[in-house]
Short mmCIF file of C-alpha atoms in Angstrom, two decimals:
data_model
loop_
_atom_site.label_atom_id
_atom_site.label_comp_id
_atom_site.label_asym_id
_atom_site.label_seq_id
_atom_site.Cartn_x
_atom_site.Cartn_y
_atom_site.Cartn_z
CA MET T 1 0.00 0.00 0.00
CA TYR T 2 1.07 3.58 -0.70
CA LEU T 3 0.06 7.00 0.60
CA THR T 4 0.58 9.87 -1.85
CA ARG T 5 0.27 13.64 -1.43
CA PHE T 6 0.00 16.09 -4.33
CA ARG T 7 -0.38 19.88 -4.10
CA PHE T 8 -2.53 21.72 -6.64
CA ASN T 9 -1.33 24.92 -8.26
CA THR T 10 -4.60 26.82 -7.99
CA ALA T 11 -3.34 29.56 -10.33
CA ARG T 12 -3.65 27.12 -13.25
CA SER T 13 -6.91 26.63 -15.12
CA GLY T 14 -6.32 22.86 -15.26
CA ALA T 15 -6.25 22.70 -11.47
CA ARG T 16 -9.47 24.70 -11.17
CA ARG T 17 -11.17 22.50 -13.77
CA LEU T 18 -10.24 19.29 -11.93
CA LEU T 19 -11.18 20.69 -8.53
CA GLY T 20 -14.56 21.71 -9.89
CA SER T 21 -15.49 18.21 -11.08
CA PRO T 22 -15.25 15.05 -8.95
CA HIS T 23 -15.88 13.08 -12.14
CA LEU T 24 -12.84 14.56 -13.92
CA LEU T 25 -10.64 14.20 -10.84
CA HIS T 26 -11.74 10.58 -10.44
CA GLY T 27 -10.56 9.95 -14.00
CA ALA T 28 -7.26 11.75 -13.39
CA VAL T 29 -6.59 9.64 -10.29
CA ASN T 30 -7.30 6.43 -12.22
CA MET T 31 -4.88 7.52 -14.96
CA ALA T 32 -2.06 7.41 -12.39
CA PHE T 33 -2.04 3.61 -12.67
CA PRO T 34 -1.11 1.58 -15.78
CA VAL T 35 -3.63 -1.08 -14.75
CA GLN T 36 -7.02 0.35 -13.86
CA PRO T 37 -7.72 -0.02 -10.13
CA ALA T 38 -10.26 -2.60 -8.99
CA ARG T 39 -13.57 -1.20 -7.78
CA GLY T 40 -15.02 -4.25 -6.06
CA GLY T 41 -14.00 -7.45 -4.36
CA GLU T 42 -12.22 -7.97 -1.07
CA GLY T 43 -8.89 -6.30 -1.85
CA PRO T 44 -7.87 -2.72 -1.06
CA ARG T 45 -9.00 -0.09 -3.53
CA VAL T 46 -7.81 3.32 -4.62
CA LEU T 47 -9.12 6.03 -2.30
CA TRP T 48 -8.62 9.77 -2.68
CA ARG T 49 -9.52 12.99 -0.95
CA VAL T 50 -9.06 16.72 -1.50
CA ASP T 51 -8.12 18.79 1.54
CA ARG T 52 -8.80 22.54 1.29
CA ASP T 53 -7.03 23.96 4.33
CA HIS T 54 -7.08 27.36 2.67
CA GLN T 55 -7.46 28.58 -0.89
CA SER T 56 -3.78 28.56 -1.80
CA GLN T 57 -3.05 25.20 -0.15
CA ILE T 58 -5.16 22.44 -1.67
CA GLN T 59 -3.81 18.91 -1.37
CA LEU T 60 -4.81 15.64 -3.00
CA TYR T 61 -4.29 12.50 -0.92
CA ILE T 62 -4.35 9.04 -2.50
CA VAL T 63 -4.16 5.64 -0.80
CA SER T 64 -3.55 2.83 -3.29
CA PRO T 65 -2.32 -0.76 -3.60
CA ALA T 66 0.09 0.25 -6.41
CA GLN T 67 2.47 3.21 -6.56
CA PRO T 68 0.97 6.03 -8.68
CA ASP T 69 2.64 8.19 -11.33
CA LEU T 70 1.17 11.70 -11.17
CA THR T 71 3.20 13.21 -14.02
CA HIS T 72 0.00 14.05 -15.89
CA LEU T 73 -1.40 15.86 -12.86
CA VAL T 74 1.78 17.91 -12.49
CA GLU T 75 1.50 18.90 -16.16
CA GLN T 76 -2.17 19.89 -15.85
CA ALA T 77 -2.42 21.23 -12.34
CA GLY T 78 0.99 21.50 -10.69
CA TRP T 79 4.39 23.12 -11.29
CA PRO T 80 5.82 21.23 -14.29
CA THR T 81 8.96 23.38 -14.69
CA LEU T 82 10.29 22.72 -11.18
CA PRO T 83 12.98 20.03 -10.74
CA GLU T 84 11.06 18.19 -7.99
CA PRO T 85 8.49 15.59 -9.14
CA GLY T 86 5.56 17.52 -7.67
CA TRP T 87 4.22 14.81 -5.40
CA ALA T 88 5.41 12.59 -2.55
CA THR T 89 4.65 8.89 -2.13
CA PHE T 90 5.27 6.92 1.05
CA ALA T 91 5.25 3.16 1.65
CA TYR T 92 2.21 2.57 3.87
CA ASP T 93 2.44 -1.11 4.83
CA GLY T 94 4.97 -0.70 7.64
CA PHE T 95 2.91 2.07 9.21
CA LEU T 96 -0.30 0.05 8.93
CA GLY T 97 1.34 -3.03 10.41
CA ALA T 98 2.51 -1.13 13.49
CA LEU T 99 -0.98 0.05 14.50
CA ALA T 100 -2.01 -1.42 17.84
CA THR T 101 -5.01 -1.60 20.14
CA GLY T 102 -5.23 1.46 22.37
CA ASP T 103 -3.23 3.77 20.09
CA THR T 104 -4.72 7.27 19.96
CA TRP T 105 -4.57 9.36 16.79
CA SER T 106 -5.97 12.53 15.31
CA PHE T 107 -7.96 11.77 12.16
CA ARG T 108 -9.60 13.34 9.17
CA LEU T 109 -12.30 11.63 7.14
CA THR T 110 -14.21 12.93 4.13
CA ALA T 111 -17.38 10.90 3.70
CA ASN T 112 -20.91 10.82 2.31
CA PRO T 113 -23.20 10.28 5.33
CA VAL T 114 -26.50 8.86 4.09
CA HIS T 115 -29.59 7.08 5.37
CA HIS T 116 -32.57 5.43 3.72
CA ILE T 117 -36.03 6.98 3.77
CA ARG T 118 -39.54 6.46 2.45
CA LEU T 119 -41.47 9.36 0.94
CA PRO T 120 -45.22 9.90 1.54
CA GLN T 121 -46.02 8.95 -2.05
CA ASP T 122 -44.13 5.66 -1.85
CA LYS T 123 -46.24 2.51 -2.00
CA PRO T 124 -45.85 -0.49 0.32
CA GLY T 125 -43.06 -2.65 -1.02
CA ASP T 126 -41.26 0.23 -2.80
CA ARG T 127 -37.54 0.38 -2.24
CA THR T 128 -36.28 2.96 0.21
CA ARG T 129 -34.40 5.96 -1.15
CA ARG T 130 -30.93 7.08 -0.20
CA ALA T 131 -30.83 10.58 1.28
CA ALA T 132 -28.06 12.72 2.74
CA HIS T 133 -27.85 13.56 6.42
CA ARG T 134 -28.19 17.35 6.56
CA THR T 135 -27.24 18.39 10.09
CA PRO T 136 -23.88 18.03 11.88
CA ARG T 137 -25.58 16.14 14.71
CA HIS T 138 -26.96 13.46 12.36
CA GLN T 139 -23.72 13.36 10.37
CA MET T 140 -21.73 12.73 13.55
CA ARG T 141 -24.18 10.04 14.61
CA TRP T 142 -23.69 8.37 11.23
CA LEU T 143 -19.97 8.07 11.95
CA LEU T 144 -20.41 7.01 15.57
CA GLU T 145 -22.75 4.20 14.49
CA ARG T 146 -19.96 2.79 12.30
CA GLN T 147 -16.98 3.17 14.59
CA GLU T 148 -17.14 -0.24 16.29
CA LYS T 149 -17.22 -2.20 13.04
CA ALA T 150 -14.52 0.08 11.61
CA GLY T 151 -12.11 -0.80 14.43
CA PHE T 152 -11.97 2.45 16.40
CA GLU T 153 -13.81 4.59 18.91
CA VAL T 154 -14.00 8.36 18.81
CA VAL T 155 -12.51 9.69 22.04
CA ARG T 156 -15.05 11.06 24.51
CA LYS T 157 -14.59 14.50 26.00
CA ALA T 158 -14.38 15.11 29.71
CA THR T 159 -17.76 16.25 31.03
CA ASP T 160 -16.49 19.73 31.89
CA ARG T 161 -15.36 20.24 28.28
CA GLN T 162 -18.72 19.49 26.69
CA LEU T 163 -20.33 22.67 25.38
CA THR T 164 -23.92 21.44 25.23
CA GLU T 165 -26.01 18.82 26.98
CA PHE T 166 -26.41 16.79 23.78
CA GLY T 167 -24.24 16.34 20.71
CA ASP T 168 -20.87 17.38 22.11
CA GLU T 169 -19.74 14.25 23.92
CA HIS T 170 -16.90 13.36 21.55
CA GLU T 171 -13.66 14.80 20.16
CA LEU T 172 -15.35 15.22 16.79
CA THR T 173 -16.25 18.13 14.55
CA VAL T 174 -17.79 18.57 11.11
CA ARG T 175 -15.39 20.85 9.26
CA ASP T 176 -17.41 21.45 6.12
CA GLN T 177 -20.45 20.28 4.21
CA VAL T 178 -20.56 20.51 0.41
CA PRO T 179 -23.60 19.45 -1.66
CA LEU T 180 -22.41 18.24 -5.06
CA GLN T 181 -24.19 17.70 -8.35
CA PHE T 182 -22.39 16.92 -11.58
CA HIS T 183 -22.87 15.27 -14.94
CA ARG T 184 -21.31 11.88 -15.63
CA PRO T 185 -21.16 11.17 -19.39
CA PRO T 186 -22.60 9.42 -21.31
CA ALA T 187 -25.70 9.56 -19.10
CA ALA T 188 -28.43 12.04 -20.00
CA ARG T 189 -28.19 15.35 -18.18
CA SER T 190 -30.23 16.39 -15.15
CA ARG T 191 -32.09 13.15 -14.44
CA GLN T 192 -28.89 11.10 -14.41
CA ASP T 193 -26.70 13.65 -12.61
CA VAL T 194 -24.72 12.40 -9.64
CA ARG T 195 -25.85 14.06 -6.40
CA PHE T 196 -24.40 13.64 -2.92
CA THR T 197 -23.22 15.64 0.07
CA ARG T 198 -19.55 15.56 1.00
CA VAL T 199 -18.70 16.09 4.67
CA THR T 200 -15.29 16.32 6.35
CA PHE T 201 -14.83 15.13 9.93
CA ASP T 202 -11.91 16.03 12.16
CA GLY T 203 -11.43 14.32 15.49
CA ARG T 204 -9.49 12.05 17.77
CA LEU T 205 -9.85 8.26 17.89
CA ARG T 206 -8.60 5.22 19.77
CA ILE T 207 -7.95 1.94 17.94
CA THR T 208 -10.05 -0.95 19.26
CA ASP T 209 -9.47 -3.57 16.53
CA PRO T 210 -6.25 -3.07 14.52
CA GLU T 211 -7.21 -5.48 11.73
CA ALA T 212 -10.62 -3.86 11.19
CA PHE T 213 -9.03 -0.41 11.41
CA ARG T 214 -6.42 -1.27 8.78
CA ARG T 215 -9.28 -2.33 6.53
CA THR T 216 -11.01 1.01 7.12
CA LEU T 217 -7.85 2.89 6.12
CA THR T 218 -7.35 0.84 2.94
CA HIS T 219 -10.94 0.08 1.85
CA GLY T 220 -12.66 3.31 2.86
CA LEU T 221 -15.77 4.14 4.84
CA GLY T 222 -19.20 4.87 3.39
CA LYS T 223 -20.46 5.60 -0.12
CA SER T 224 -19.17 7.63 -3.11
CA LYS T 225 -15.58 6.42 -2.80
CA ALA T 226 -14.99 6.99 -6.51
CA TYR T 227 -15.70 10.69 -6.02
CA GLY T 228 -13.40 11.60 -3.16
CA CYS T 229 -15.22 10.13 -0.16
CA GLY T 230 -14.28 7.37 2.26
CA LEU T 231 -10.59 8.10 2.84
CA MET T 232 -9.52 8.43 6.48
CA THR T 233 -6.00 9.56 7.33
CA ILE T 234 -4.46 9.71 10.80
CA ALA T 235 -1.72 11.76 12.40
CA PRO T 236 -0.04 11.89 15.83
CA VAL T 237 -2.06 13.68 18.45
CA SER T 238 -0.73 17.20 18.88
CA LYS T 239 0.47 18.14 22.36
CA GLN T 240 -1.33 21.17 23.73
#
């Protein structure tokens, strides 16, 4: 497994075009591999995420079974005249193998929190419809409901640090919420547009099941993985 980081040059039109279309960026990520990445099955898949810490610092993160070549991204959306390659790739297996029960990490996850609903006009026996969670409270609950199976627990705050009676029990925040709608050729426009809500979580977790957690980091969490959702990354907890 490999973890790759690429920085966009937001002054270039190619970067702005890719950042404006999850469909185009999905294709650009796939083009980094001579053999197209698998999308199903039991093995790890290619996951990616865009982090927008501020307008001039936008990073693309990729986790993949094979090492990527991002030359085409540098040419379209990076700094092609600089001597450095424009991206950094790190071997991930040793890091994953060292994860242990009880380890505490800061994390970031971009995901598509959804639930299934029935509308008033639906008939008995109709399939439920997938709908986005709209509020931070429901989005956080979506993640908390999946933490045990995913091999971690979000750290609980001390009681005196909780800001409200409900909804602030954990070291967890929703950093942004972006509703997305875009066309995916060759489908017909409008009716066949892809629609989902992308949410970024920041927080602190404790590993409860290293094997399940490694699977979360390499297989992703939730829906819309092809379009920049599902990738969790972790970092050492900062000392305050």
